[in-house]
């Protein structure tokens, strides 16, 4: 009787073990189907994949698993573009970006100052993980609506974006002339919404005037194609009005074409002066020098602020280092490519008493 009882208990235990095993087997099969037919691909599926495998081999393996299990249509071009974009973004450098062939025309239009939109210069603010407005373009829809330098873009047409989405946002803001776009921005702790009409932006970045005490004043918001020539023409116009010193206002100037900045420096620096050192990762050095006799021989002050970036920093840094200008304002944007361009001087800009910055020793 006792032996029969033990045998019965043994049968129950074995039945439980068998049921558990069958359940585990069914679950494993189900999960495998989910991870394959459900299009979930995990790197552990590649038994031979390691950190030492080159990118070509790794992508080929993922392509094989997609070809085998993915149920939808495959657009090879989109896969290739996405792979390149992701590879470049993996550098973690906010100033290194992949631009596709389709987006290149828009990028060049922006660089040359010729586009339809709302008229803003933008930069990635990685600290806030948002797109920051460096400055609205003069007389643009953005400036007329009251958008200010330092505003952070939260959403465009009710779709939120992060710093890494700057190219997407740029394309989203552009559109047909006369069409509307909705921009939500963050200013400090306050959120503001603007409904703006897109216009053909006529970028005329170089403006100038004569201040008190015959001080010339030139301002421009970017280095676009032709900016250097426009700067020269504006200076000659002010020179005819008898200016004896010059202020170059680079506040909220987000940069642009480096050669335009170097050409302006060439108008001021002595012939043969070093304007820019470029050193690559292999320590190969390229030196850009002034090629012409200077046409501007006046005391110069360059105004800067936290939105003075890139080519603006090159121009200000070169002229300051050569003793051809004094810098005045707040710490510049300090784009990582040019980390030590500017050491801000001790003078403070006062537009109502501008003569003071020229008389300070």
Coordinates of C-alpha atoms in Angstrom, one line a residue:
X1 CA 0.0 0.0 0.0
X2 CA 2.8 2.4 1.0
X3 CA 4.7 1.5 -2.2
X4 CA 1.6 2.2 -4.4
X5 CA 1.3 5.6 -2.7
X6 CA 4.9 6.5 -3.5
X7 CA 4.5 5.4 -7.1
X8 CA 1.4 7.6 -7.5
X9 CA 3.3 10.6 -6.1
X10 CA 6.2 9.9 -8.5
X11 CA 3.8 9.8 -11.5
X12 CA 2.3 13.1 -10.5
X13 CA 5.8 14.7 -10.2
X14 CA 6.8 13.3 -13.6
X15 CA 3.6 14.6 -15.1
X16 CA 4.3 18.1 -13.8
X17 CA 7.8 18.0 -15.1
X18 CA 6.6 16.8 -18.6
X19 CA 3.9 19.6 -18.7
X20 CA 6.5 22.2 -17.8
X21 CA 8.9 21.0 -20.5
X22 CA 6.2 21.0 -23.2
X23 CA 5.1 24.5 -22.1
X24 CA 8.7 25.7 -22.3
X25 CA 9.1 24.1 -25.8
X26 CA 5.9 25.7 -27.1
X27 CA 6.8 29.1 -25.6
X28 CA 10.3 28.9 -27.2
X29 CA 8.8 28.1 -30.6
X30 CA 6.3 30.9 -30.3
X31 CA 8.9 33.5 -29.2
X32 CA 11.2 32.4 -32.1
X33 CA 8.3 33.0 -34.6
X34 CA 7.6 36.4 -33.0
X35 CA 11.2 37.5 -33.2
X36 CA 11.5 36.5 -36.8
X37 CA 8.1 36.8 -38.5
X38 CA 7.3 39.8 -36.2
X39 CA 10.4 41.5 -37.7
X40 CA 12.3 41.9 -34.3
X41 CA 16.0 41.4 -35.0
X42 CA 18.5 41.0 -32.2
X43 CA 22.2 41.0 -32.6
X44 CA 22.4 37.8 -30.5
X45 CA 21.0 36.0 -33.6
X46 CA 24.4 36.4 -35.2
X47 CA 26.5 33.9 -33.3
X48 CA 29.7 35.1 -34.9
X49 CA 29.1 38.8 -34.6
X50 CA 31.7 40.6 -32.5
X51 CA 32.9 44.1 -31.7
X52 CA 35.8 43.4 -34.1
X53 CA 33.6 42.7 -37.1
X54 CA 33.8 45.4 -39.8
X55 CA 30.8 47.5 -40.6
X56 CA 30.4 46.0 -44.1
X57 CA 30.2 42.4 -42.7
X58 CA 27.8 43.5 -40.0
X59 CA 25.4 45.3 -42.4
X60 CA 25.5 42.3 -44.8
X61 CA 24.4 40.0 -42.0
X62 CA 21.5 42.3 -41.0
X63 CA 20.6 42.6 -44.7
X64 CA 20.4 38.8 -44.9
X65 CA 18.0 38.6 -41.9
X66 CA 15.8 41.3 -43.3
X67 CA 15.7 39.6 -46.7
X68 CA 14.8 36.4 -45.1
X69 CA 12.1 37.5 -42.5
X70 CA 10.9 41.0 -43.3
X71 CA 7.3 40.8 -44.7
X72 CA 7.0 44.4 -46.1
X73 CA 8.5 46.0 -49.2
X74 CA 12.2 46.8 -49.0
X75 CA 13.5 50.1 -50.4
X76 CA 17.2 49.6 -50.7
X77 CA 18.0 53.3 -51.2
X78 CA 16.2 54.2 -48.0
X79 CA 18.1 51.5 -46.1
X80 CA 21.4 52.7 -47.5
X81 CA 20.6 56.4 -46.7
X82 CA 19.6 55.4 -43.2
X83 CA 22.7 53.3 -42.6
X84 CA 25.0 56.2 -43.7
X85 CA 23.1 58.7 -41.6
X86 CA 23.2 56.5 -38.5
X87 CA 26.9 55.8 -39.0
X88 CA 27.8 59.5 -39.2
X89 CA 25.5 60.3 -36.2
X90 CA 27.4 57.7 -34.2
X91 CA 30.4 60.1 -34.1
X92 CA 28.4 62.1 -31.5
X93 CA 29.6 65.4 -33.1
X94 CA 26.9 68.0 -33.5
X95 CA 28.8 69.7 -36.3
X96 CA 29.3 66.6 -38.5
X97 CA 26.3 65.8 -40.5
X98 CA 25.4 63.6 -43.5
X99 CA 23.3 65.5 -46.1
X100 CA 21.6 63.4 -48.8
X101 CA 21.6 64.2 -52.5
X102 CA 18.0 65.3 -52.2
X103 CA 18.7 67.7 -49.3
X104 CA 21.9 69.1 -50.8
X105 CA 20.1 71.6 -53.1
X106 CA 18.2 73.1 -50.1
X107 CA 21.4 73.2 -48.1
X108 CA 23.3 75.1 -50.8
X109 CA 20.3 77.4 -51.2
X110 CA 20.4 78.2 -47.5
X111 CA 24.2 78.7 -47.6
X112 CA 24.0 81.1 -50.6
X113 CA 21.2 83.0 -48.9
X114 CA 18.5 82.2 -51.4
X115 CA 15.4 80.4 -50.1
X116 CA 11.6 80.5 -49.3
X117 CA 10.8 80.3 -45.6
X118 CA 10.4 82.5 -42.5
X119 CA 14.0 83.8 -42.3
X120 CA 15.9 82.4 -39.4
X121 CA 19.4 81.1 -38.7
X122 CA 19.5 78.0 -36.6
X123 CA 22.0 75.9 -34.7
X124 CA 21.9 72.8 -32.6
X125 CA 21.7 73.4 -28.9
X126 CA 22.9 70.0 -27.6
X127 CA 22.7 71.1 -23.9
X128 CA 18.9 71.8 -24.2
X129 CA 18.5 69.1 -26.9
X130 CA 16.6 71.6 -29.0
X131 CA 17.2 73.7 -32.1
X132 CA 18.2 77.3 -31.2
X133 CA 17.5 80.4 -33.3
X134 CA 20.7 82.3 -33.7
X135 CA 19.0 85.3 -35.3
X136 CA 16.1 86.2 -37.5
X137 CA 17.0 87.8 -40.8
X138 CA 16.3 91.5 -41.2
X139 CA 12.8 92.3 -42.3
X140 CA 11.9 88.6 -42.5
X141 CA 8.5 87.1 -41.3
X142 CA 10.3 85.8 -38.2
X143 CA 11.7 89.2 -37.3
X144 CA 8.4 90.9 -37.9
X145 CA 6.5 88.4 -35.8
X146 CA 8.9 88.9 -32.8
X147 CA 11.0 85.8 -32.9
X148 CA 14.3 86.5 -31.0
X149 CA 17.9 85.2 -30.9
X150 CA 18.1 82.4 -28.3
X151 CA 14.6 81.2 -28.8
X152 CA 14.4 77.4 -28.8
X153 CA 12.2 75.6 -31.4
X154 CA 9.9 73.1 -29.6
X155 CA 7.5 72.1 -32.5
X156 CA 6.7 72.9 -36.1
X157 CA 3.1 72.3 -37.2
X158 CA 2.4 70.6 -33.8
X159 CA 5.2 68.1 -34.3
X160 CA 8.0 68.2 -31.7
X161 CA 11.6 68.0 -32.6
X162 CA 15.0 67.6 -30.9
X163 CA 18.5 69.1 -31.7
X164 CA 19.4 66.2 -34.0
X165 CA 16.4 67.0 -36.2
X166 CA 17.7 70.3 -37.5
X167 CA 17.7 69.2 -41.2
X168 CA 14.2 67.9 -40.9
X169 CA 13.0 71.1 -39.2
X170 CA 14.7 73.2 -41.9
X171 CA 12.9 71.4 -44.6
X172 CA 9.6 71.5 -42.6
X173 CA 9.8 75.3 -42.2
X174 CA 10.4 75.8 -45.9
X175 CA 7.6 75.5 -48.4
X176 CA 5.6 77.3 -51.0
X177 CA 5.6 81.1 -50.9
X178 CA 2.5 82.4 -49.2
X179 CA 1.8 79.1 -47.3
X180 CA 1.5 79.1 -43.5
X181 CA 3.7 77.4 -40.9
X182 CA 3.1 77.1 -37.2
X183 CA 6.2 77.5 -34.9
X184 CA 6.2 76.8 -31.2
X185 CA 9.2 78.2 -29.3
X186 CA 10.5 78.2 -25.8
X187 CA 11.8 81.6 -24.4
X188 CA 13.1 81.1 -20.9
X189 CA 10.2 79.3 -19.2
X190 CA 7.6 80.8 -21.5
X191 CA 6.2 78.9 -24.5
X192 CA 5.0 81.0 -27.5
X193 CA 3.3 80.1 -30.7
X194 CA 3.7 81.9 -34.0
X195 CA 1.7 81.5 -37.2
X196 CA 3.9 82.7 -40.0
X197 CA 3.5 83.1 -43.8
X198 CA 6.4 81.8 -45.8
X199 CA 8.1 84.4 -48.1
X200 CA 10.9 84.5 -50.6
X201 CA 13.8 85.6 -48.3
X202 CA 15.9 88.3 -49.9
X203 CA 19.1 88.1 -47.8
X204 CA 20.9 91.4 -47.9
X205 CA 23.1 90.8 -44.9
X206 CA 25.4 93.9 -45.0
X207 CA 24.0 97.1 -43.5
X208 CA 25.9 100.2 -42.4
X209 CA 25.6 103.8 -41.1
X210 CA 27.6 106.6 -39.6
X211 CA 27.3 107.0 -35.8
X212 CA 28.3 110.0 -33.7
X213 CA 31.9 111.2 -33.9
X214 CA 32.2 109.8 -37.5
X215 CA 32.3 106.2 -36.4
X216 CA 31.4 103.8 -39.1
X217 CA 29.1 100.9 -38.2
X218 CA 28.7 97.7 -40.4
X219 CA 26.5 94.8 -39.5
X220 CA 25.6 91.5 -41.2
X221 CA 24.0 88.3 -39.9
X222 CA 25.8 85.6 -42.0
X223 CA 28.6 85.0 -44.4
X224 CA 26.7 84.2 -47.6
X225 CA 28.0 84.2 -51.2
X226 CA 28.9 87.8 -52.0
X227 CA 29.0 89.0 -48.4
X228 CA 32.7 90.1 -48.7
X229 CA 31.9 92.2 -51.8
X230 CA 28.9 93.7 -50.1
X231 CA 31.0 94.5 -47.1
X232 CA 33.6 96.3 -49.2
X233 CA 30.9 98.3 -51.0
X234 CA 29.4 99.4 -47.7
X235 CA 32.7 100.4 -46.3
X236 CA 33.6 102.5 -49.3
X237 CA 30.1 104.1 -49.0
X238 CA 30.9 105.0 -45.3
X239 CA 34.4 106.1 -46.2
X240 CA 33.0 108.8 -48.5
X241 CA 31.1 110.1 -45.5
X242 CA 34.3 110.7 -43.6
X243 CA 34.4 108.0 -41.0
X244 CA 37.6 107.8 -38.9
X245 CA 37.0 104.4 -37.1
X246 CA 34.9 101.3 -37.7
X247 CA 32.7 99.0 -35.7
X248 CA 32.0 95.5 -37.2
X249 CA 29.0 94.0 -35.5
X250 CA 29.1 90.2 -35.5
X251 CA 26.6 89.7 -32.7
X252 CA 24.1 87.0 -33.7
X253 CA 26.2 86.2 -36.8
X254 CA 26.1 82.4 -37.0
X255 CA 28.8 82.1 -39.7
X256 CA 28.6 80.7 -43.1
X257 CA 31.2 80.5 -46.0
X258 CA 34.7 80.6 -44.5
X259 CA 36.2 82.1 -47.7
X260 CA 33.9 85.1 -47.4
X261 CA 35.2 85.8 -43.8
X262 CA 38.8 85.4 -45.0
X263 CA 38.2 87.8 -47.9
X264 CA 37.0 90.4 -45.4
X265 CA 40.0 89.8 -43.3
X266 CA 42.1 90.3 -46.4
X267 CA 40.7 93.9 -46.7
X268 CA 42.2 94.7 -43.3
X269 CA 45.2 92.5 -42.6
X270 CA 48.7 93.3 -43.9
X271 CA 49.7 91.4 -47.0
X272 CA 51.2 88.0 -46.2
X273 CA 49.6 87.8 -42.7
X274 CA 48.4 84.4 -41.5
X275 CA 44.6 84.4 -41.3
X276 CA 43.9 80.8 -40.6
X277 CA 45.7 77.6 -39.7
X278 CA 43.9 74.3 -40.7
X279 CA 45.3 71.1 -39.3
X280 CA 43.8 67.7 -40.1
X281 CA 43.9 64.5 -38.0
X282 CA 47.3 63.5 -39.5
X283 CA 48.8 66.9 -38.5
X284 CA 48.8 68.0 -42.1
X285 CA 48.7 71.8 -42.0
X286 CA 47.3 74.3 -44.4
X287 CA 47.8 78.0 -43.9
X288 CA 45.6 80.7 -45.4
X289 CA 47.3 84.1 -45.7
X290 CA 46.3 87.6 -46.7
X291 CA 47.1 88.1 -50.4
X292 CA 46.5 91.8 -51.0
X293 CA 47.5 95.2 -49.7
X294 CA 44.8 96.3 -47.1
X295 CA 42.2 98.8 -48.1
X296 CA 41.0 99.5 -44.5
X297 CA 43.4 101.3 -42.2
X298 CA 41.2 102.5 -39.4
X299 CA 40.9 101.6 -35.7
X300 CA 38.4 98.7 -35.6
X301 CA 36.3 97.2 -32.9
X302 CA 34.4 93.9 -33.5
X303 CA 31.3 93.3 -31.4
X304 CA 30.5 89.7 -30.3
X305 CA 28.0 87.8 -28.2
X306 CA 27.1 84.2 -27.4
X307 CA 25.6 83.7 -30.9
X308 CA 28.8 84.8 -32.7
X309 CA 29.8 81.5 -34.3
X310 CA 32.0 79.7 -36.9
X311 CA 33.2 82.1 -39.6
X312 CA 32.5 85.0 -37.4
X313 CA 34.9 83.6 -34.8
X314 CA 37.5 83.1 -37.5
X315 CA 37.3 86.7 -38.6
X316 CA 37.2 88.2 -35.1
X317 CA 40.0 85.9 -33.9
X318 CA 42.3 86.5 -36.9
X319 CA 42.0 90.3 -36.7
X320 CA 42.4 90.4 -32.9
X321 CA 45.5 88.2 -33.0
X322 CA 47.0 90.3 -35.8
X323 CA 46.4 93.5 -33.7
X324 CA 44.1 94.9 -36.4
X325 CA 41.0 95.0 -34.2
X326 CA 39.8 94.8 -30.6
X327 CA 37.0 92.5 -29.7
X328 CA 34.2 93.7 -27.4
X329 CA 31.2 91.9 -25.9
X330 CA 30.4 88.5 -24.3
X331 CA 31.9 85.0 -24.8
X332 CA 31.2 83.7 -28.3
X333 CA 29.5 80.5 -29.3
X334 CA 32.8 78.7 -29.4
X335 CA 32.1 76.2 -32.1
X336 CA 34.2 73.2 -31.3
X337 CA 36.2 73.4 -34.5
X338 CA 37.6 76.7 -33.3
X339 CA 37.8 76.4 -29.5
X340 CA 40.2 79.2 -28.7
X341 CA 39.4 81.8 -31.3
X342 CA 38.4 84.6 -29.1
X343 CA 39.5 86.0 -25.8
X344 CA 37.0 88.7 -25.1
X345 CA 38.4 92.1 -24.2
X346 CA 37.5 94.1 -21.1
X347 CA 35.6 96.8 -22.9
X348 CA 31.8 96.9 -22.9
X349 CA 29.8 98.1 -25.9
X350 CA 27.7 101.2 -25.3
X351 CA 25.8 102.2 -28.4
X352 CA 24.9 105.7 -26.9
X353 CA 28.6 106.5 -26.2
X354 CA 30.4 104.4 -28.8
X355 CA 33.5 106.7 -28.7
X356 CA 34.5 105.2 -25.4
X357 CA 35.6 101.9 -26.9
X358 CA 38.1 103.6 -29.1
X359 CA 39.6 105.8 -26.3
X360 CA 40.1 102.9 -23.8
X361 CA 43.8 102.0 -23.4

